[in-house]
CSV table of N, CA, C and O and ligand atoms in Angstrom, one decimal:
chain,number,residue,atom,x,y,z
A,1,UNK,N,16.0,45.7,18.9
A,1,UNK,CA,16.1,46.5,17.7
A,1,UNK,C,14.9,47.4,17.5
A,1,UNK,O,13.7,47.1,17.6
A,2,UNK,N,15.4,48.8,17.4
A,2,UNK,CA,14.0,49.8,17.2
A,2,UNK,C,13.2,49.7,15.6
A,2,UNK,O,13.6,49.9,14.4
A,3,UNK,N,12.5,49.6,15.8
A,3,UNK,CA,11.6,49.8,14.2
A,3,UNK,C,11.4,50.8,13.3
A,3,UNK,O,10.4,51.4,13.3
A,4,UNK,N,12.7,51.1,12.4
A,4,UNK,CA,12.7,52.3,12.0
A,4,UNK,C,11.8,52.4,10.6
A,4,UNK,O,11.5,53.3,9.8
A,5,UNK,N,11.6,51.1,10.8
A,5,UNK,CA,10.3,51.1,9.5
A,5,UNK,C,11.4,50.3,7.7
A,5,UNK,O,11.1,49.9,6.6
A,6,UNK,N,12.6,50.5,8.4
A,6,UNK,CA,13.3,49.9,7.0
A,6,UNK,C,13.9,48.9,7.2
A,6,UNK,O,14.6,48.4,6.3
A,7,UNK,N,13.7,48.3,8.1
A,7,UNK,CA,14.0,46.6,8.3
A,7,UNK,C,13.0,45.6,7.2
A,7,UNK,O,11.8,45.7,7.0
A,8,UNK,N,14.0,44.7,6.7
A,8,UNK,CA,13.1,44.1,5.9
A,8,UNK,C,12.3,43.1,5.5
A,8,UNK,O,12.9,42.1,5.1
A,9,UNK,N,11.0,42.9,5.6
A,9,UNK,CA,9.9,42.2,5.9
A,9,UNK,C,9.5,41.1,4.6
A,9,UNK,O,9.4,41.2,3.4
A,10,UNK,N,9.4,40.0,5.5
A,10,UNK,CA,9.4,38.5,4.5
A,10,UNK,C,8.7,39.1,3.4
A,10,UNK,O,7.8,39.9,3.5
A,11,UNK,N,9.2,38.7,2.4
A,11,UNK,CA,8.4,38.8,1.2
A,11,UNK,C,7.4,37.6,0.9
A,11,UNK,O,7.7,36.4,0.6
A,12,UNK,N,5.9,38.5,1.0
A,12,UNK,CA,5.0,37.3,0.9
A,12,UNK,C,4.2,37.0,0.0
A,12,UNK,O,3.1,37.5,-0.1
A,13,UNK,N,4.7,36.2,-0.8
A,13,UNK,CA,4.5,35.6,-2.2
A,13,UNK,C,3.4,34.7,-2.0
A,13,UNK,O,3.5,33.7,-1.3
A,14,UNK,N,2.3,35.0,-2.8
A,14,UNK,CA,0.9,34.5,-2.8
A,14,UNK,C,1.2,33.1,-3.1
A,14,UNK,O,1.7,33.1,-4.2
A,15,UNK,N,1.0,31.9,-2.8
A,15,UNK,CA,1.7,30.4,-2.6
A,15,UNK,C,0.5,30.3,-4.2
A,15,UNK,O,-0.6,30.7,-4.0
A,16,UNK,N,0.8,29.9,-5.3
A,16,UNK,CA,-0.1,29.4,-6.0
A,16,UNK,C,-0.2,27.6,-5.9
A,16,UNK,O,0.5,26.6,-5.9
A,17,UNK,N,-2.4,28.2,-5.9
A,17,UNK,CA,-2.6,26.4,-5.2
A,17,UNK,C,-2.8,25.5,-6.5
A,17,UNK,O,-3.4,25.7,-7.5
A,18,UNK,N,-2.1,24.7,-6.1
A,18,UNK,CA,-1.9,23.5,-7.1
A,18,UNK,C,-2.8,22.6,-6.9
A,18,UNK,O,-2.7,21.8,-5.9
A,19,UNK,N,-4.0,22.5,-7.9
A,19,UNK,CA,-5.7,21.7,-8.0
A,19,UNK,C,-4.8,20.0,-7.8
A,19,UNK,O,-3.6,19.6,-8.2
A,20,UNK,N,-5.9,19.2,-7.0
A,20,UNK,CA,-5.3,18.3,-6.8
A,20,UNK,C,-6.0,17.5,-7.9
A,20,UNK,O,-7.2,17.3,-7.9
A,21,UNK,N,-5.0,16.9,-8.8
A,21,UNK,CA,-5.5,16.1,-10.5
A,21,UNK,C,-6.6,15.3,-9.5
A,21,UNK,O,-6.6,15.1,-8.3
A,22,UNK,N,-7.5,15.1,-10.7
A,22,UNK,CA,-8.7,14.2,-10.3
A,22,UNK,C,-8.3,12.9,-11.0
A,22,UNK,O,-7.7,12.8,-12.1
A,23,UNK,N,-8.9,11.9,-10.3
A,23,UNK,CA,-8.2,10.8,-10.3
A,23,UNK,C,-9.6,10.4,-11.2
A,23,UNK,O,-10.7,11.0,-11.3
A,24,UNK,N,-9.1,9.1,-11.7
A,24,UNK,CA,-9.6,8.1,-12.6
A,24,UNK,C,-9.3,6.7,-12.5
A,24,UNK,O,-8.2,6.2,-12.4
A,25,UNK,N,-10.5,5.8,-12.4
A,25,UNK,CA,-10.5,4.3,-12.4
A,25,UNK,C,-10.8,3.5,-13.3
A,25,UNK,O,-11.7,3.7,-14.1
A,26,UNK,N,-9.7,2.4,-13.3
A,26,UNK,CA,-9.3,1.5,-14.5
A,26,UNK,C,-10.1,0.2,-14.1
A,26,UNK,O,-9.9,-0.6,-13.2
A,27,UNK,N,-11.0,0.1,-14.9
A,27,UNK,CA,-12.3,-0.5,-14.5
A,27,UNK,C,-12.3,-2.2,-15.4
A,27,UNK,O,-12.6,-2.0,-16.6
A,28,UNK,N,-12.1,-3.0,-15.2
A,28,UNK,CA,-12.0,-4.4,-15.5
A,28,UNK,C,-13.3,-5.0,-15.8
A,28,UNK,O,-14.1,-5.4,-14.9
A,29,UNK,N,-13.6,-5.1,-17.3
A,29,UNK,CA,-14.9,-5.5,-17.7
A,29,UNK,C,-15.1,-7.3,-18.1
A,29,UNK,O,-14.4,-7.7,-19.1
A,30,UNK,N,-16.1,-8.5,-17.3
A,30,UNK,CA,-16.2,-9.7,-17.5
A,30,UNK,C,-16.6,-10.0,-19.2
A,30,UNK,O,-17.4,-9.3,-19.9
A,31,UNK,N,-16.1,-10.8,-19.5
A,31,UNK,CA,-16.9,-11.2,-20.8
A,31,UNK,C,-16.6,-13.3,-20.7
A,31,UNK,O,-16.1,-14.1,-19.9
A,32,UNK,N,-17.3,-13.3,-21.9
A,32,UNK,CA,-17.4,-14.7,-21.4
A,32,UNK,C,-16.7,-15.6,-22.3
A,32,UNK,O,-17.1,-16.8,-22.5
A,33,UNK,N,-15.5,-15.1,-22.9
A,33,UNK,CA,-14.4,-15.9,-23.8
A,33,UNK,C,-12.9,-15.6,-23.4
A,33,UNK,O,-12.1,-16.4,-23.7
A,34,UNK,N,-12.6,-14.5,-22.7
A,34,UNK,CA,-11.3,-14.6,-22.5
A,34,UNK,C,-11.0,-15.7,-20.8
A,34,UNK,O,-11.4,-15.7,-19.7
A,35,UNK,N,-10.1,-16.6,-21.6
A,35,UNK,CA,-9.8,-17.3,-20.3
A,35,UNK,C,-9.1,-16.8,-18.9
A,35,UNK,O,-8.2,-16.0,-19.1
A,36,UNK,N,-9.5,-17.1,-17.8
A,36,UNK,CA,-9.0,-16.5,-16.6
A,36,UNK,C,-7.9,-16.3,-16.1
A,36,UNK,O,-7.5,-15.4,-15.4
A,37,UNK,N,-7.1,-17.6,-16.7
A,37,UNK,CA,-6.0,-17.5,-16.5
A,37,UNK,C,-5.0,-16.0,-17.5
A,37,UNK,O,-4.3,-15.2,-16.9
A,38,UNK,N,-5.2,-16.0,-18.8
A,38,UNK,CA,-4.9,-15.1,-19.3
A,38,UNK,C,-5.1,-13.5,-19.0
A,38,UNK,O,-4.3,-12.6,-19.4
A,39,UNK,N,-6.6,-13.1,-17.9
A,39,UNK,CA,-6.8,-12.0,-17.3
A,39,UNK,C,-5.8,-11.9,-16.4
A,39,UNK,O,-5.5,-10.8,-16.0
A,40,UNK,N,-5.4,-12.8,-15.9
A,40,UNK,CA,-4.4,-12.4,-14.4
A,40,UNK,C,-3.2,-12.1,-14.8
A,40,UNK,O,-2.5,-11.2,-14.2
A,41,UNK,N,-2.8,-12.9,-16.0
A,41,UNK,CA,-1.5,-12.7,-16.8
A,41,UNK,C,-1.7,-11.2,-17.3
A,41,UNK,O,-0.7,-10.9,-17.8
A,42,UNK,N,-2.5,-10.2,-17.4
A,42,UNK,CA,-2.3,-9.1,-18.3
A,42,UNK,C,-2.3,-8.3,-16.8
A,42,UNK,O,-1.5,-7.4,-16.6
A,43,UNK,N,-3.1,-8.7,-15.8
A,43,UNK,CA,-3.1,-8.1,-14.7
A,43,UNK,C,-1.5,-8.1,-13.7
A,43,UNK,O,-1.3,-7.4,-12.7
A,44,UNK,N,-0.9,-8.8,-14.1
A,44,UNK,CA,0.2,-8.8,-13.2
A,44,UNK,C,1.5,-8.0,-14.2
A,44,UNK,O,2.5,-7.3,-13.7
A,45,UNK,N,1.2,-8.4,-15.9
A,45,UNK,CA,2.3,-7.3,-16.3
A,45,UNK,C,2.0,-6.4,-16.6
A,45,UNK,O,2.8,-5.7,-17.3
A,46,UNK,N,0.7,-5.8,-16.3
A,46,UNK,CA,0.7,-4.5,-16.8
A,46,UNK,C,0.3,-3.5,-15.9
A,46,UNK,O,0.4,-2.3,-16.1
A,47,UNK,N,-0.4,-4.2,-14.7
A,47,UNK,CA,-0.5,-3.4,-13.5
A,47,UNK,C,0.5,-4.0,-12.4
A,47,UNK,O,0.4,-3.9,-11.2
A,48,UNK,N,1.1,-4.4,-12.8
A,48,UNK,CA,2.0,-5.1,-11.9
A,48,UNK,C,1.4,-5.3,-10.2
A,48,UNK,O,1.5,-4.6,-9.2
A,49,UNK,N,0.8,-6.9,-10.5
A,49,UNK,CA,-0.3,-6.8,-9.3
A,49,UNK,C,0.6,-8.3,-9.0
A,49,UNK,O,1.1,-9.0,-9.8
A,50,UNK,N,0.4,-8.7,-7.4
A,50,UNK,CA,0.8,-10.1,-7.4
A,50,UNK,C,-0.3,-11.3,-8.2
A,50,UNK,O,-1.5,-11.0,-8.5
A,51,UNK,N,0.3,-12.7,-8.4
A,51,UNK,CA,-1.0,-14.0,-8.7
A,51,UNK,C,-2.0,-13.5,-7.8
A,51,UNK,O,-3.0,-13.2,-8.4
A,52,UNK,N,-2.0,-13.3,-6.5
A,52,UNK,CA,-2.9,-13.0,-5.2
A,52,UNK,C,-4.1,-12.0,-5.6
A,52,UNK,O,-5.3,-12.4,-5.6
A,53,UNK,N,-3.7,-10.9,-5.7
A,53,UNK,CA,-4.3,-9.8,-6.0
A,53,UNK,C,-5.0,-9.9,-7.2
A,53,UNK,O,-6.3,-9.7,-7.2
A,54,UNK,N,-4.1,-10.3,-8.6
A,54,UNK,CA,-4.7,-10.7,-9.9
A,54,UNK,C,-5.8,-11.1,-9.8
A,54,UNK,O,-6.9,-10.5,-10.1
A,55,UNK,N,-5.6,-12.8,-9.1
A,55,UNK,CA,-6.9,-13.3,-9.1
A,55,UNK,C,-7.7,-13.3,-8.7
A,55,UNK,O,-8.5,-14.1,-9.2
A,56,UNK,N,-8.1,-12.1,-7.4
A,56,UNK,CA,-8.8,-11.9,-7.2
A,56,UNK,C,-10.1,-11.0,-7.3
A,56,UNK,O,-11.3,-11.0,-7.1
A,57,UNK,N,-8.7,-9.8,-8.2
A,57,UNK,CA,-9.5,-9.1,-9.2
A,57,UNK,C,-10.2,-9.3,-10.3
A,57,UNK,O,-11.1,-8.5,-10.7
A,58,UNK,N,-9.9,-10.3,-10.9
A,58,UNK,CA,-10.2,-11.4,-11.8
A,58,UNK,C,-11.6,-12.0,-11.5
A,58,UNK,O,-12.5,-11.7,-12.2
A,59,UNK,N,-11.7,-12.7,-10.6
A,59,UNK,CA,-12.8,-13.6,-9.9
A,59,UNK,C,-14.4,-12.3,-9.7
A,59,UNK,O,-15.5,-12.5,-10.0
A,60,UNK,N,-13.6,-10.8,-9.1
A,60,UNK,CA,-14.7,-10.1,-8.9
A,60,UNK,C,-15.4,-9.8,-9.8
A,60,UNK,O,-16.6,-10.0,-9.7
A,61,UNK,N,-14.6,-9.1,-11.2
A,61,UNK,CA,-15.2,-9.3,-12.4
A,61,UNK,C,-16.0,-10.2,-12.7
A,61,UNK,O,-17.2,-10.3,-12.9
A,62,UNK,N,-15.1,-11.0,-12.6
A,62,UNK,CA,-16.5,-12.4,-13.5
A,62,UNK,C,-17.6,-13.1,-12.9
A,62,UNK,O,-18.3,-14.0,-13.5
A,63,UNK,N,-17.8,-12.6,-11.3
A,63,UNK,CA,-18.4,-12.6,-10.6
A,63,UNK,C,-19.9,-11.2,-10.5
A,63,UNK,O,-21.1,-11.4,-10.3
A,64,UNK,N,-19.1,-10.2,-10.7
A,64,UNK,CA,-20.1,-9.5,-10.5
A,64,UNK,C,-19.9,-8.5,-11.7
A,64,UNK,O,-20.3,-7.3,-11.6
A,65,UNK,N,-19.5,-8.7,-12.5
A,65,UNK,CA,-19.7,-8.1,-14.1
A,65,UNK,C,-18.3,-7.0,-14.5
A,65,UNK,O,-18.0,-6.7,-15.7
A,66,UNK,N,-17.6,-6.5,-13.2
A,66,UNK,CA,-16.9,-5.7,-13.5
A,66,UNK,C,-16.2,-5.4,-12.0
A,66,UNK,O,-16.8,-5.6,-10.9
A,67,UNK,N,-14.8,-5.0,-12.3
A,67,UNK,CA,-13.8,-4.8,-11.2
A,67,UNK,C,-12.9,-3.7,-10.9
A,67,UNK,O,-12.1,-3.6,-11.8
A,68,UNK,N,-12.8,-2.7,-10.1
A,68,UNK,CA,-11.6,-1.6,-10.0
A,68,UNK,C,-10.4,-2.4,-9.9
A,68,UNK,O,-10.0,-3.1,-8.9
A,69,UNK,N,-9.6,-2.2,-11.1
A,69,UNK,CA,-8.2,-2.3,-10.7
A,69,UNK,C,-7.5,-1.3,-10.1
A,69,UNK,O,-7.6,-1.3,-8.9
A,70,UNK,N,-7.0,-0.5,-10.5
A,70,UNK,CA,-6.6,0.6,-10.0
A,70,UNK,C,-7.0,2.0,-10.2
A,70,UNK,O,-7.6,2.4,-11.1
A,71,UNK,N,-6.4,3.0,-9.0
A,71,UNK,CA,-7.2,4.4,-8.9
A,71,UNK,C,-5.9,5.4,-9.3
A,71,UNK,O,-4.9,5.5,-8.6
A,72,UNK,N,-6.1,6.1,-10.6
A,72,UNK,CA,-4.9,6.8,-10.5
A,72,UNK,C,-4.9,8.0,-11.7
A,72,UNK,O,-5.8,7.9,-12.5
A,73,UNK,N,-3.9,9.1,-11.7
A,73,UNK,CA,-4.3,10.0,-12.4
A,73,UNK,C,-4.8,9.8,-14.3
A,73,UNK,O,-4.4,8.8,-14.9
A,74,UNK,N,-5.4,10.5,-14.6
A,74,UNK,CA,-6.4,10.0,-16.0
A,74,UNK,C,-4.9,9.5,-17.2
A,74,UNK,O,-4.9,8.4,-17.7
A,75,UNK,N,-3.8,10.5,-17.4
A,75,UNK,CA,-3.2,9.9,-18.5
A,75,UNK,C,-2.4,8.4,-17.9
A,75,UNK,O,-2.0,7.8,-18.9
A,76,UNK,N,-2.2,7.8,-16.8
A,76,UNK,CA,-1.9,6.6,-16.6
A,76,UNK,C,-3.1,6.0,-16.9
A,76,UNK,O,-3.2,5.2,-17.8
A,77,UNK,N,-4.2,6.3,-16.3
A,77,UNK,CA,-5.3,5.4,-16.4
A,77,UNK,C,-5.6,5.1,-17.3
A,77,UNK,O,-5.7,3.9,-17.4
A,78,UNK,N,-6.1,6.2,-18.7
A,78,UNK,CA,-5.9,5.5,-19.9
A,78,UNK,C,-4.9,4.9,-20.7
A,78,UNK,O,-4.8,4.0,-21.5
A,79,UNK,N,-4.3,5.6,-20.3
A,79,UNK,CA,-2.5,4.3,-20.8
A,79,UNK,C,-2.4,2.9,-20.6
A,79,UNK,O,-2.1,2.0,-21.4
A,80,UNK,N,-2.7,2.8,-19.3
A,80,UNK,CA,-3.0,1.3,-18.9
A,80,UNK,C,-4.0,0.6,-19.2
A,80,UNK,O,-3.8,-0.6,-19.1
A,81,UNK,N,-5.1,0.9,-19.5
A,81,UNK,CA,-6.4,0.7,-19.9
A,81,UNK,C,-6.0,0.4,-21.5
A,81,UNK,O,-6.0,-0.7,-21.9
A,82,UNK,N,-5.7,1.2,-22.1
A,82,UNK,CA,-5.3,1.2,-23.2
A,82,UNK,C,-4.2,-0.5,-23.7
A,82,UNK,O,-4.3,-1.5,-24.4
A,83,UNK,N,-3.3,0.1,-22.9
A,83,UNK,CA,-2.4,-1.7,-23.2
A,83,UNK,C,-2.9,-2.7,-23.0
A,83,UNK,O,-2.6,-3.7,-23.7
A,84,UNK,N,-3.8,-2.7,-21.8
A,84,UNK,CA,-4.0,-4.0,-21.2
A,84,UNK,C,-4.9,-4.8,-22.3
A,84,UNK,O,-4.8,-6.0,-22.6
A,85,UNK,N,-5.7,-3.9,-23.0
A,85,UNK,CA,-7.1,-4.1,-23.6
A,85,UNK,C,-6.2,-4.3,-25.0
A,85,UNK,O,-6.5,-5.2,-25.8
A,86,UNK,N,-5.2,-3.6,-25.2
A,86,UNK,CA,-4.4,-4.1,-27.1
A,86,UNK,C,-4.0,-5.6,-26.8
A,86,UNK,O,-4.0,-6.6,-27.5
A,87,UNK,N,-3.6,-5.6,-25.5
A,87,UNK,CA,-2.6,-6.9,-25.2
A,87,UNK,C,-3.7,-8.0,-25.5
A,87,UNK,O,-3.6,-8.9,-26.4
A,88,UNK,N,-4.2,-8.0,-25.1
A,88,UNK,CA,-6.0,-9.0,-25.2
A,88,UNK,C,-6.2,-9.0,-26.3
A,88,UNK,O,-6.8,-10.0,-26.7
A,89,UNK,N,-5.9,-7.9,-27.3
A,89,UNK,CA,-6.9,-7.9,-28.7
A,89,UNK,C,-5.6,-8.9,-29.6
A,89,UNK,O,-5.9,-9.9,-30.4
A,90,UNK,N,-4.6,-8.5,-29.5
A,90,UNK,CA,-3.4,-9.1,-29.9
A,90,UNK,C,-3.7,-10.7,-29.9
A,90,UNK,O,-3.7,-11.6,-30.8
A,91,UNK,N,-3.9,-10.8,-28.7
A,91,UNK,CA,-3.9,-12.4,-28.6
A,91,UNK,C,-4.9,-12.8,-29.2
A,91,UNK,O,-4.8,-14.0,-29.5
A,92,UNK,N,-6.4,-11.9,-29.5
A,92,UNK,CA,-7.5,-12.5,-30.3
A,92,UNK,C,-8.6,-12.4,-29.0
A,92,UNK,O,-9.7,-12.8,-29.3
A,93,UNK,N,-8.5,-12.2,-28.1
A,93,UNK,CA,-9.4,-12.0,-27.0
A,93,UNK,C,-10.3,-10.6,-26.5
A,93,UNK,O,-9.9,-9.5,-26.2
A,94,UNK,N,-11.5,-10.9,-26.5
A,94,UNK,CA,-12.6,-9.4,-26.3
A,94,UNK,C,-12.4,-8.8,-24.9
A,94,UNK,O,-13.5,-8.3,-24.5
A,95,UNK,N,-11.3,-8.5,-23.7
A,95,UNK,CA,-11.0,-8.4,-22.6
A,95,UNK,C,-11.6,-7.3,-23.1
A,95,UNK,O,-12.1,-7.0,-24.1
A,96,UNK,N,-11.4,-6.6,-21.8
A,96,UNK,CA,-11.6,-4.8,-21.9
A,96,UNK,C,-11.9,-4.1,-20.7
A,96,UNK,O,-12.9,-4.1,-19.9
A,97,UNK,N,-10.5,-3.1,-20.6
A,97,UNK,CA,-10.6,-2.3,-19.7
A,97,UNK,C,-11.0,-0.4,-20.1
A,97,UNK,O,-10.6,0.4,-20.9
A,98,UNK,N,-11.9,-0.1,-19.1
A,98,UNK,CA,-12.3,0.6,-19.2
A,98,UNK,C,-11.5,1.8,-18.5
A,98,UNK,O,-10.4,1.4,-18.0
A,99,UNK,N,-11.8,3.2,-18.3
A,99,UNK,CA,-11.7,4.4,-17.6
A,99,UNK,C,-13.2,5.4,-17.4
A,99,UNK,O,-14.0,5.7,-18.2
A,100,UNK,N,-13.0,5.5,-16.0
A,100,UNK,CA,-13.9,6.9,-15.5
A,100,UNK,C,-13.6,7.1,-14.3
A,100,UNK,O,-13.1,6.4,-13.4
A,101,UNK,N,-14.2,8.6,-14.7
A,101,UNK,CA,-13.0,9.6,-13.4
A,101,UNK,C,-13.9,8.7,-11.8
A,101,UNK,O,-14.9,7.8,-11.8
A,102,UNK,N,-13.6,9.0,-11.1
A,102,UNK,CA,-14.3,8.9,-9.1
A,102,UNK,C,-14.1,10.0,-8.8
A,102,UNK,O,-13.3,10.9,-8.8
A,103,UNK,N,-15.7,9.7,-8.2
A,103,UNK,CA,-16.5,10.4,-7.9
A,103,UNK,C,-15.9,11.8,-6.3
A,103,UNK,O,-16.7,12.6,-5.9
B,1,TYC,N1,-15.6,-14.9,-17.5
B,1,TYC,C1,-14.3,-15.4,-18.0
B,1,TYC,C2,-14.4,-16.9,-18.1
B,1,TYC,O1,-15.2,-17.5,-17.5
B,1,TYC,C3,-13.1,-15.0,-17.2
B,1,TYC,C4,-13.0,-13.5,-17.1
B,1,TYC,C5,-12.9,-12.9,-15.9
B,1,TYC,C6,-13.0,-12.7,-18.3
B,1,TYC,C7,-12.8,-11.5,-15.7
B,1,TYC,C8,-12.9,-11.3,-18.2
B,1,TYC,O2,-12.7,-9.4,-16.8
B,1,TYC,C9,-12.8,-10.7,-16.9
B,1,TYC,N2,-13.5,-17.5,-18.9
């Protein structure tokens, strides 16, 4: 095919870049009145984590003052953060999950 100059050439549409959300961690704070068993129970229905996982999340906290549960964009992170911590206050317990962005 000769190039007569009016053949028609991809239309190149400047790709707009889509910023990749910054993520946020739901940070699991020890205190020294809610019972353990009841942290794993908020941990399995509201992050939907196995007994396994729970408890071990669980253990780290109260072990070393505080725990990542999970890493994920900021309006889940505070959403979940949010329930987990009403669910605890509900029952009468000082649990408390936190949020901040990573680094
Ligand atoms: N430290 C609590 C106890 O001994 C258990 C606990 C663990 C509470 C982790 C909060 O994030 C927490 N009953």
């Amino acid at each position: 095919m000769s190039d007569d100059g009016l053949a028609a050439k991809p239309k190149l549409k400047p790709k707009p870049k889509l910023e990749r959300p910054k993520l946020y961690k739901v940070i699991l704070v020890n205190d020294d009145y809610t019972p353990r068993d009841f942290v794993v129970m908020v941990l399995k229905a509201v992050f939907h984590m196995s007994e396994e996982a729970g408890y071990r999340v669980m253990m780290t906290a109260h072990k070393l003052g505080v725990s990542v549960v999970v890493v994920c964009v900021r309006d889940i992170a505070e959403t979940k953060a949010k329930e987990a911590t009403d669910l605890a206050k509900d029952a009468g317990f000082p649990l408390m999950f936190m949020t901040e962005p990573e680094e």
